[in-house]
Amino acid sequence: MSLEVINPRIRGFICTTAHPTGCAAAVQEQIQVASASRPEAPHGGNALIIGASTGYGLASRIAASFGHGMRTLGVFFEKAPSGSRTGTAGWYNSAAFHAEAEAAAIPASSINGDAFSDAVKQQVVERIKSGSGPVDLVVYSLASPVRVHPETGETVRSVLKPVGETFTAKTIDLGKDEVTQATIEPATEAEIAATVTVMGGDDLRRWVEILLGEGALAPGARVVAYSYIGPRVTWPIYRSGTIGHAKQDLEDTTRELDRRLQEAVGGRAWVSVNKAVVTQASAAIPVVPLYVSLLYDVMKEQGLHERPIEQMVRLFNEHLVAPRTPAVDEADRIRMDDWELRPDIQAEVERRWEAVTTANLDKLSDYAGFKSEFRRLFGFEMEGVDYSAPVETEVSLPL
């Protein structure tokens, strides 16, 4: 037993503590949203969620389980509490999810390990064969910046850089709460290639190949990988930058896998382009925190704002769960960013982008909401949680 008062320790876009009770409250809040959308006759079936402990991956697991009654197998890479160190937010999120799923008699199991590795892939196959049976839905929601390549053993790191020329634009200094200028030098060819290796489609291809080869995909199985495109203001650092090259590779790979799945099991594969939200990954990308702060304010004014759970409930209800056929764009992508990229929304965001300074940041944006959402990722600023009270940090997670 280890009772402690847990406070947020935040440096820029990094928080080194997590609050177990707050994380549990955040999971319960998401479950309430998903449960409210649950049909009278849930679809059921088996879902594999790769990257299941935070952000869109966690929201997907909750939407699948509590919205559609699916048995889930979650894969993630989180740290357990140890001594004076709290566990990661994903550890506490997953522990809370398992407790709620057990109480609701919804089957769930998890594997904690490096999803890039062949060893974890084999663990997943063995769990599928010995447990629930073939998978009906695979959700790929990895956002790791580092990959140990399973063939070479090389540690490969992605970078957040523009391609071709130096990029300078407004951003927020998250340590000082100031609007500043960020200047980022262009990536080298080696850095572009490394980012594609980490964040492109190669790992998804390996997942689908091993699942197909081992007979772990059910007839008609569906695969969805998450991506982001964003507006013109972020393209140099995102869609046209190193990450964009990786996401294009992911899209190309997914189209190839779609053909293979159709031939092998009558299945399908799509990329879902999701809305910009506050995540541990997005907070680290220059320019993006300022854009998201402006976007949140505009979308909230229009009644269009969605957190990851609302976004995933809409994705599952309108596109993913059979027998629905997803609506796709000209590149066969599901566009969950449709509200974000509405012309009227983007016109107002661009107007505010030109005008925003440190002096008017709080007036033109929802930067306070951005900071609050960031803290909530780690279990802080949740209503009803007494943060002055000691809490048990040694929380177990069934694996």
Tab-separated table of C-alpha atoms in Angstrom:
chain	number	residue	atom	x	y	z
A	1	MET	CA	0.000	0.000	0.000
A	2	SER	CA	1.316	3.439	-0.953
A	3	LEU	CA	-0.907	6.388	-0.022
A	4	GLU	CA	0.241	9.729	-1.401
A	5	VAL	CA	-1.050	13.173	-2.262
A	6	ILE	CA	-0.429	13.416	-6.007
A	7	ASN	CA	0.140	16.794	-7.641
A	8	PRO	CA	0.751	17.450	-11.344
A	9	ARG	CA	4.400	17.911	-12.272
A	10	ILE	CA	4.291	19.571	-15.658
A	11	ARG	CA	7.181	20.780	-17.781
A	12	GLY	CA	5.997	22.153	-21.103
A	13	PHE	CA	4.196	19.285	-22.853
A	14	ILE	CA	5.323	16.626	-20.355
A	15	CYS	CA	3.586	15.585	-17.132
A	16	THR	CA	5.558	13.129	-15.007
A	17	THR	CA	2.786	12.196	-12.557
A	18	ALA	CA	-0.685	10.721	-12.920
A	19	HIS	CA	-3.592	10.603	-10.479
A	20	PRO	CA	-5.213	7.153	-10.194
A	21	THR	CA	-8.553	8.397	-8.861
A	22	GLY	CA	-8.689	11.169	-11.439
A	23	CYS	CA	-7.874	8.754	-14.258
A	24	ALA	CA	-10.649	6.454	-13.039
A	25	ALA	CA	-13.069	9.385	-13.031
A	26	ALA	CA	-12.073	10.275	-16.598
A	27	VAL	CA	-12.692	6.683	-17.720
A	28	GLN	CA	-16.078	6.643	-15.991
A	29	GLU	CA	-16.994	9.897	-17.720
A	30	GLN	CA	-16.190	8.390	-21.119
A	31	ILE	CA	-18.119	5.215	-20.299
A	32	GLN	CA	-21.195	7.298	-19.557
A	33	VAL	CA	-20.966	8.908	-22.999
A	34	ALA	CA	-20.548	5.560	-24.766
A	35	SER	CA	-23.266	3.836	-22.726
A	36	ALA	CA	-25.741	6.565	-23.594
A	37	SER	CA	-25.335	5.664	-27.277
A	38	ARG	CA	-25.676	1.895	-26.770
A	39	PRO	CA	-28.307	0.367	-29.085
A	40	GLU	CA	-31.015	-1.935	-27.729
A	41	ALA	CA	-29.328	-4.874	-29.444
A	42	PRO	CA	-25.534	-4.331	-29.213
A	43	HIS	CA	-23.513	-5.702	-32.102
A	44	GLY	CA	-21.056	-7.729	-30.017
A	45	GLY	CA	-18.054	-9.458	-31.555
A	46	ASN	CA	-14.334	-9.185	-30.869
A	47	ALA	CA	-12.181	-6.073	-31.175
A	48	LEU	CA	-8.394	-5.717	-31.017
A	49	ILE	CA	-7.334	-2.201	-30.003
A	50	ILE	CA	-3.640	-1.488	-30.631
A	51	GLY	CA	-2.703	1.548	-28.544
A	52	ALA	CA	-5.638	1.140	-26.158
A	53	SER	CA	-4.650	3.068	-23.031
A	54	THR	CA	-4.978	6.778	-23.875
A	55	GLY	CA	-6.531	9.218	-26.336
A	56	TYR	CA	-8.378	7.893	-29.350
A	57	GLY	CA	-7.318	4.314	-28.619
A	58	LEU	CA	-8.833	4.331	-25.127
A	59	ALA	CA	-11.959	6.066	-26.424
A	60	SER	CA	-12.239	3.410	-29.137
A	61	ARG	CA	-12.017	0.625	-26.584
A	62	ILE	CA	-14.718	2.242	-24.470
A	63	ALA	CA	-16.963	2.853	-27.498
A	64	ALA	CA	-16.539	-0.760	-28.614
A	65	SER	CA	-17.150	-2.251	-25.158
A	66	PHE	CA	-19.761	-0.027	-23.583
A	67	GLY	CA	-21.366	1.248	-26.771
A	68	HIS	CA	-21.516	-2.008	-28.735
A	69	GLY	CA	-20.922	-4.814	-26.266
A	70	MET	CA	-17.723	-5.990	-27.919
A	71	ARG	CA	-15.164	-8.205	-26.219
A	72	THR	CA	-11.876	-6.290	-26.416
A	73	LEU	CA	-8.211	-7.173	-26.363
A	74	GLY	CA	-6.150	-4.054	-25.666
A	75	VAL	CA	-2.443	-3.647	-26.421
A	76	PHE	CA	-0.426	-0.826	-24.855
A	77	PHE	CA	2.985	-0.029	-23.379
A	78	GLU	CA	2.594	1.533	-19.931
A	79	LYS	CA	4.591	1.718	-16.712
A	80	ALA	CA	3.298	0.342	-13.422
A	81	PRO	CA	3.694	2.401	-10.236
A	82	SER	CA	7.030	1.816	-8.566
A	83	GLY	CA	8.151	3.140	-5.213
A	84	SER	CA	7.629	6.893	-5.095
A	85	ARG	CA	6.781	7.042	-8.811
A	86	THR	CA	3.191	6.909	-9.904
A	87	GLY	CA	2.138	4.676	-12.744
A	88	THR	CA	1.562	6.262	-16.125
A	89	ALA	CA	-1.866	7.651	-16.934
A	90	GLY	CA	-2.401	4.811	-19.393
A	91	TRP	CA	-1.750	2.273	-16.630
A	92	TYR	CA	-4.394	3.826	-14.386
A	93	ASN	CA	-6.798	4.313	-17.313
A	94	SER	CA	-6.542	0.645	-18.229
A	95	ALA	CA	-6.939	-0.514	-14.630
A	96	ALA	CA	-10.105	1.582	-14.325
A	97	PHE	CA	-11.408	0.290	-17.659
A	98	HIS	CA	-10.938	-3.327	-16.544
A	99	ALA	CA	-12.715	-2.681	-13.254
A	100	GLU	CA	-15.688	-1.088	-15.023
A	101	ALA	CA	-15.810	-3.788	-17.708
A	102	GLU	CA	-15.796	-6.538	-15.062
A	103	ALA	CA	-18.615	-4.817	-13.171
A	104	ALA	CA	-20.637	-4.630	-16.389
A	105	ALA	CA	-19.824	-8.262	-17.302
A	106	ILE	CA	-18.111	-7.158	-20.523
A	107	PRO	CA	-15.171	-9.472	-21.367
A	108	ALA	CA	-11.827	-7.703	-21.748
A	109	SER	CA	-8.163	-8.602	-21.630
A	110	SER	CA	-4.938	-6.664	-22.101
A	111	ILE	CA	-1.295	-7.119	-23.050
A	112	ASN	CA	1.293	-4.615	-21.852
A	113	GLY	CA	4.308	-4.499	-24.144
A	114	ASP	CA	5.884	-2.982	-27.233
A	115	ALA	CA	3.272	-3.267	-29.977
A	116	PHE	CA	6.014	-2.799	-32.591
A	117	SER	CA	7.643	-6.071	-31.541
A	118	ASP	CA	7.004	-9.470	-33.089
A	119	ALA	CA	6.912	-10.952	-29.573
A	120	VAL	CA	3.848	-8.911	-28.611
A	121	LYS	CA	2.178	-9.694	-31.929
A	122	GLN	CA	2.661	-13.388	-31.198
A	123	GLN	CA	1.271	-12.918	-27.693
A	124	VAL	CA	-1.822	-11.353	-29.219
A	125	VAL	CA	-2.285	-14.253	-31.633
A	126	GLU	CA	-1.960	-16.758	-28.800
A	127	ARG	CA	-4.453	-14.817	-26.673
A	128	ILE	CA	-6.932	-14.729	-29.572
A	129	LYS	CA	-6.586	-18.449	-30.259
A	130	SER	CA	-6.944	-19.437	-26.611
A	131	GLY	CA	-9.683	-16.949	-25.791
A	132	SER	CA	-12.435	-15.189	-27.643
A	133	GLY	CA	-11.765	-16.387	-31.174
A	134	PRO	CA	-11.070	-14.459	-34.397
A	135	VAL	CA	-11.192	-10.667	-34.396
A	136	ASP	CA	-13.985	-8.753	-36.126
A	137	LEU	CA	-12.445	-5.279	-35.744
A	138	VAL	CA	-8.846	-4.081	-35.496
A	139	VAL	CA	-8.198	-0.498	-34.390
A	140	TYR	CA	-4.650	0.799	-34.941
A	141	SER	CA	-4.005	3.845	-32.747
A	142	LEU	CA	-0.264	3.909	-32.036
A	143	ALA	CA	1.452	7.250	-31.482
A	144	SER	CA	4.927	6.289	-30.286
A	145	PRO	CA	7.869	8.456	-31.412
A	146	VAL	CA	10.343	5.564	-31.186
A	147	ARG	CA	10.399	2.096	-32.747
A	148	VAL	CA	12.818	-0.763	-32.327
A	149	HIS	CA	12.652	-2.330	-35.766
A	150	PRO	CA	11.791	-6.029	-35.392
A	151	GLU	CA	14.038	-7.118	-38.269
A	152	THR	CA	17.181	-5.076	-37.667
A	153	GLY	CA	16.962	-4.370	-33.931
A	154	GLU	CA	17.737	-0.726	-34.729
A	155	THR	CA	16.164	1.972	-32.555
A	156	VAL	CA	14.535	4.435	-34.951
A	157	ARG	CA	13.278	7.865	-33.872
A	158	SER	CA	10.779	10.082	-35.636
A	159	VAL	CA	11.150	13.865	-35.872
A	160	LEU	CA	8.678	16.752	-36.064
A	161	LYS	CA	10.133	18.831	-38.875
A	162	PRO	CA	9.124	20.504	-42.136
A	163	VAL	CA	10.364	19.161	-45.438
A	164	GLY	CA	12.227	21.221	-48.014
A	165	GLU	CA	12.523	24.576	-46.261
A	166	THR	CA	12.649	26.239	-42.859
A	167	PHE	CA	9.260	26.842	-41.267
A	168	THR	CA	8.453	29.809	-39.020
A	169	ALA	CA	5.038	30.331	-37.457
A	170	LYS	CA	3.210	31.307	-34.303
A	171	THR	CA	3.071	28.861	-31.443
A	172	ILE	CA	2.502	28.826	-27.682
A	173	ASP	CA	5.353	28.522	-25.235
A	174	LEU	CA	3.601	26.080	-22.897
A	175	GLY	CA	6.026	26.850	-20.093
A	176	LYS	CA	5.426	30.608	-20.168
A	177	ASP	CA	1.868	30.762	-21.624
A	178	GLU	CA	3.075	33.146	-24.311
A	179	VAL	CA	2.446	33.388	-28.036
A	180	THR	CA	5.856	33.213	-29.670
A	181	GLN	CA	7.476	32.320	-32.987
A	182	ALA	CA	8.747	28.828	-33.672
A	183	THR	CA	11.421	28.326	-36.324
A	184	ILE	CA	12.156	24.755	-37.352
A	185	GLU	CA	14.853	23.688	-39.772
A	186	PRO	CA	13.930	21.184	-42.502
A	187	ALA	CA	14.436	17.467	-42.039
A	188	THR	CA	17.157	15.518	-43.744
A	189	GLU	CA	16.298	12.606	-46.028
A	190	ALA	CA	17.405	10.245	-43.263
A	191	GLU	CA	15.059	11.907	-40.785
A	192	ILE	CA	12.149	11.686	-43.217
A	193	ALA	CA	12.838	7.993	-43.761
A	194	ALA	CA	13.108	7.383	-40.013
A	195	THR	CA	9.778	9.091	-39.352
A	196	VAL	CA	8.097	6.978	-42.030
A	197	THR	CA	9.622	3.854	-40.468
A	198	VAL	CA	8.207	4.733	-37.044
A	199	MET	CA	4.864	6.305	-37.920
A	200	GLY	CA	4.096	4.981	-41.404
A	201	GLY	CA	2.299	1.835	-42.491
A	202	ASP	CA	4.967	-0.835	-42.027
A	203	ASP	CA	3.913	-1.887	-38.532
A	204	LEU	CA	0.221	-1.994	-39.457
A	205	ARG	CA	1.127	-4.193	-42.431
A	206	ARG	CA	3.016	-6.560	-40.131
A	207	TRP	CA	0.033	-6.731	-37.773
A	208	VAL	CA	-2.420	-7.582	-40.538
A	209	GLU	CA	-0.079	-10.108	-42.127
A	210	ILE	CA	0.454	-12.052	-38.906
A	211	LEU	CA	-3.252	-11.939	-37.996
A	212	LEU	CA	-4.196	-13.187	-41.464
A	213	GLY	CA	-1.472	-15.813	-41.510
A	214	GLU	CA	-2.538	-17.194	-38.137
A	215	GLY	CA	-6.246	-17.249	-38.965
A	216	ALA	CA	-6.916	-14.657	-36.261
A	217	LEU	CA	-9.212	-12.452	-38.382
A	218	ALA	CA	-12.895	-13.331	-38.659
A	219	PRO	CA	-14.720	-13.387	-42.004
A	220	GLY	CA	-15.550	-9.795	-42.931
A	221	ALA	CA	-13.022	-8.386	-40.446
A	222	ARG	CA	-12.566	-4.625	-40.510
A	223	VAL	CA	-9.333	-2.722	-39.886
A	224	VAL	CA	-9.142	1.014	-39.184
A	225	ALA	CA	-5.998	3.109	-38.690
A	226	TYR	CA	-6.127	6.648	-37.316
A	227	SER	CA	-4.590	9.658	-39.023
A	228	TYR	CA	-4.790	13.442	-39.197
A	229	ILE	CA	-4.614	15.986	-42.000
A	230	GLY	CA	-5.440	19.334	-40.436
A	231	PRO	CA	-5.769	22.849	-41.903
A	232	ARG	CA	-3.411	24.802	-44.109
A	233	VAL	CA	-1.887	26.666	-41.148
A	234	THR	CA	-0.370	23.434	-39.777
A	235	TRP	CA	0.515	21.743	-43.073
A	236	PRO	CA	4.221	22.757	-43.150
A	237	ILE	CA	4.854	21.040	-39.804
A	238	TYR	CA	2.254	18.334	-40.212
A	239	ARG	CA	0.760	17.225	-43.536
A	240	SER	CA	3.655	18.505	-45.649
A	241	GLY	CA	6.243	17.702	-42.984
A	242	THR	CA	7.836	14.499	-41.803
A	243	ILE	CA	4.674	13.325	-40.041
A	244	GLY	CA	2.696	13.924	-43.217
A	245	HIS	CA	5.079	11.725	-45.184
A	246	ALA	CA	4.515	8.989	-42.611
A	247	LYS	CA	0.746	9.416	-42.700
A	248	GLN	CA	0.764	9.231	-46.502
A	249	ASP	CA	2.663	5.968	-46.247
A	250	LEU	CA	0.059	4.742	-43.736
A	251	GLU	CA	-2.740	5.619	-46.155
A	252	ASP	CA	-1.007	3.910	-49.081
A	253	THR	CA	-0.394	0.806	-46.979
A	254	THR	CA	-3.990	0.728	-45.784
A	255	ARG	CA	-5.310	0.767	-49.359
A	256	GLU	CA	-3.030	-2.170	-50.159
A	257	LEU	CA	-4.231	-4.026	-47.070
A	258	ASP	CA	-7.826	-3.323	-48.029
A	259	ARG	CA	-7.332	-5.262	-51.260
A	260	ARG	CA	-5.647	-8.142	-49.434
A	261	LEU	CA	-8.340	-8.340	-46.778
A	262	GLN	CA	-11.100	-8.379	-49.376
A	263	GLU	CA	-9.441	-11.296	-51.135
A	264	ALA	CA	-8.535	-13.237	-47.971
A	265	VAL	CA	-11.548	-12.892	-45.630
A	266	GLY	CA	-13.970	-10.548	-47.364
A	267	GLY	CA	-12.772	-7.825	-45.019
A	268	ARG	CA	-11.957	-4.139	-45.422
A	269	ALA	CA	-9.372	-1.604	-44.225
A	270	TRP	CA	-9.716	2.154	-43.949
A	271	VAL	CA	-7.919	5.173	-42.566
A	272	SER	CA	-10.034	7.393	-40.344
A	273	VAL	CA	-8.906	11.032	-40.425
A	274	ASN	CA	-9.837	12.328	-36.988
A	275	LYS	CA	-10.330	15.767	-35.475
A	276	ALA	CA	-7.574	17.688	-33.718
A	277	VAL	CA	-7.746	17.071	-29.965
A	278	VAL	CA	-5.470	17.469	-26.968
A	279	THR	CA	-3.317	14.371	-26.584
A	280	GLN	CA	0.137	13.727	-25.190
A	281	ALA	CA	1.366	13.441	-28.786
A	282	SER	CA	-0.344	16.545	-30.208
A	283	ALA	CA	0.859	18.778	-27.357
A	284	ALA	CA	4.438	18.062	-28.439
A	285	ILE	CA	3.985	19.312	-32.013
A	286	PRO	CA	4.980	22.975	-32.519
A	287	VAL	CA	2.148	25.247	-33.730
A	288	VAL	CA	-0.524	22.652	-32.936
A	289	PRO	CA	-1.324	23.770	-29.327
A	290	LEU	CA	-2.109	27.294	-30.554
A	291	TYR	CA	-4.217	25.987	-33.431
A	292	VAL	CA	-6.117	23.600	-31.143
A	293	SER	CA	-6.759	26.372	-28.606
A	294	LEU	CA	-8.271	28.556	-31.325
A	295	LEU	CA	-10.191	25.662	-32.863
A	296	TYR	CA	-11.714	24.594	-29.546
A	297	ASP	CA	-13.091	28.063	-28.897
A	298	VAL	CA	-14.648	28.330	-32.363
A	299	MET	CA	-16.135	24.813	-32.360
A	300	LYS	CA	-17.507	25.208	-28.835
A	301	GLU	CA	-19.219	28.433	-29.892
A	302	GLN	CA	-20.834	26.534	-32.782
A	303	GLY	CA	-21.809	23.519	-30.648
A	304	LEU	CA	-19.556	21.239	-32.740
A	305	HIS	CA	-16.756	20.401	-30.316
A	306	GLU	CA	-15.970	16.720	-29.774
A	307	ARG	CA	-13.533	15.133	-27.368
A	308	PRO	CA	-12.033	11.767	-28.348
A	309	ILE	CA	-14.935	9.817	-26.821
A	310	GLU	CA	-17.646	11.734	-28.692
A	311	GLN	CA	-15.606	11.413	-31.875
A	312	MET	CA	-15.180	7.648	-31.476
A	313	VAL	CA	-18.831	7.090	-30.587
A	314	ARG	CA	-19.759	8.854	-33.829
A	315	LEU	CA	-17.155	6.867	-35.777
A	316	PHE	CA	-18.402	3.526	-34.433
A	317	ASN	CA	-22.090	4.368	-34.752
A	318	GLU	CA	-22.010	5.886	-38.231
A	319	HIS	CA	-19.144	4.058	-39.941
A	320	LEU	CA	-17.351	1.161	-38.283
A	321	VAL	CA	-19.766	-1.293	-36.749
A	322	ALA	CA	-21.148	-3.780	-39.272
A	323	PRO	CA	-23.354	-3.781	-41.245
A	324	ARG	CA	-22.759	-0.059	-41.768
A	325	THR	CA	-20.663	0.853	-44.800
A	326	PRO	CA	-18.379	3.814	-44.034
A	327	ALA	CA	-18.803	7.006	-46.019
A	328	VAL	CA	-15.403	7.829	-47.538
A	329	ASP	CA	-13.753	10.615	-49.517
A	330	GLU	CA	-12.081	10.368	-52.922
A	331	ALA	CA	-9.064	8.689	-51.309
A	332	ASP	CA	-11.226	6.100	-49.482
A	333	ARG	CA	-10.668	7.771	-46.103
A	334	ILE	CA	-13.313	8.147	-43.398
A	335	ARG	CA	-13.441	11.864	-42.596
A	336	MET	CA	-14.174	12.409	-38.931
A	337	ASP	CA	-12.525	15.831	-39.301
A	338	ASP	CA	-15.488	16.984	-41.368
A	339	TRP	CA	-16.760	19.408	-38.716
A	340	GLU	CA	-13.270	20.743	-37.964
A	341	LEU	CA	-12.592	21.554	-41.618
A	342	ARG	CA	-15.940	23.171	-42.362
A	343	PRO	CA	-15.191	26.367	-44.348
A	344	ASP	CA	-16.891	28.633	-41.806
A	345	ILE	CA	-14.971	27.068	-38.910
A	346	GLN	CA	-11.624	27.371	-40.653
A	347	ALA	CA	-12.288	30.929	-41.825
A	348	GLU	CA	-12.852	32.031	-38.238
A	349	VAL	CA	-9.823	30.104	-36.965
A	350	GLU	CA	-7.644	31.756	-39.633
A	351	ARG	CA	-8.981	35.203	-38.722
A	352	ARG	CA	-8.096	34.635	-35.079
A	353	TRP	CA	-4.731	33.114	-35.999
A	354	GLU	CA	-3.692	36.352	-37.683
A	355	ALA	CA	-4.825	38.455	-34.727
A	356	VAL	CA	-3.747	36.375	-31.713
A	357	THR	CA	-1.025	37.628	-29.372
A	358	THR	CA	-0.088	36.912	-25.790
A	359	ALA	CA	-2.247	39.855	-24.700
A	360	ASN	CA	-5.452	38.573	-26.322
A	361	LEU	CA	-4.765	34.807	-26.175
A	362	ASP	CA	-7.429	34.129	-23.551
A	363	LYS	CA	-9.990	36.275	-25.392
A	364	LEU	CA	-9.513	34.744	-28.864
A	365	SER	CA	-8.859	31.140	-27.877
A	366	ASP	CA	-9.749	28.440	-25.393
A	367	TYR	CA	-6.193	28.118	-24.140
A	368	ALA	CA	-7.555	27.625	-20.626
A	369	GLY	CA	-9.549	24.689	-21.997
A	370	PHE	CA	-6.451	23.327	-23.735
A	371	LYS	CA	-4.490	23.387	-20.475
A	372	SER	CA	-7.368	21.808	-18.579
A	373	GLU	CA	-7.750	19.035	-21.163
A	374	PHE	CA	-4.016	18.392	-20.974
A	375	ARG	CA	-4.148	18.006	-17.196
A	376	ARG	CA	-7.185	15.754	-17.485
A	377	LEU	CA	-5.110	13.385	-19.623
A	378	PHE	CA	-3.212	12.602	-16.416
A	379	GLY	CA	-6.228	12.504	-14.112
A	380	PHE	CA	-6.079	16.084	-12.833
A	381	GLU	CA	-8.854	18.718	-12.755
A	382	MET	CA	-11.608	16.098	-12.720
A	383	GLU	CA	-14.793	17.203	-10.985
A	384	GLY	CA	-15.589	15.398	-7.758
A	385	VAL	CA	-12.003	14.331	-7.028
A	386	ASP	CA	-10.416	15.569	-3.804
A	387	TYR	CA	-6.844	16.238	-4.855
A	388	SER	CA	-5.794	17.166	-1.326
A	389	ALA	CA	-6.502	13.637	-0.083
A	390	PRO	CA	-3.888	10.846	-0.168
A	391	VAL	CA	-4.681	8.138	-2.739
A	392	GLU	CA	-3.456	4.607	-3.317
A	393	THR	CA	-0.904	4.694	-6.126
A	394	GLU	CA	-0.236	0.932	-6.196
A	395	VAL	CA	-3.076	0.018	-8.540
A	396	SER	CA	-2.999	-3.447	-10.102
A	397	LEU	CA	-3.843	-4.145	-13.724
A	398	PRO	CA	-4.977	-7.625	-14.853
A	399	LEU	CA	-2.731	-8.748	-17.686
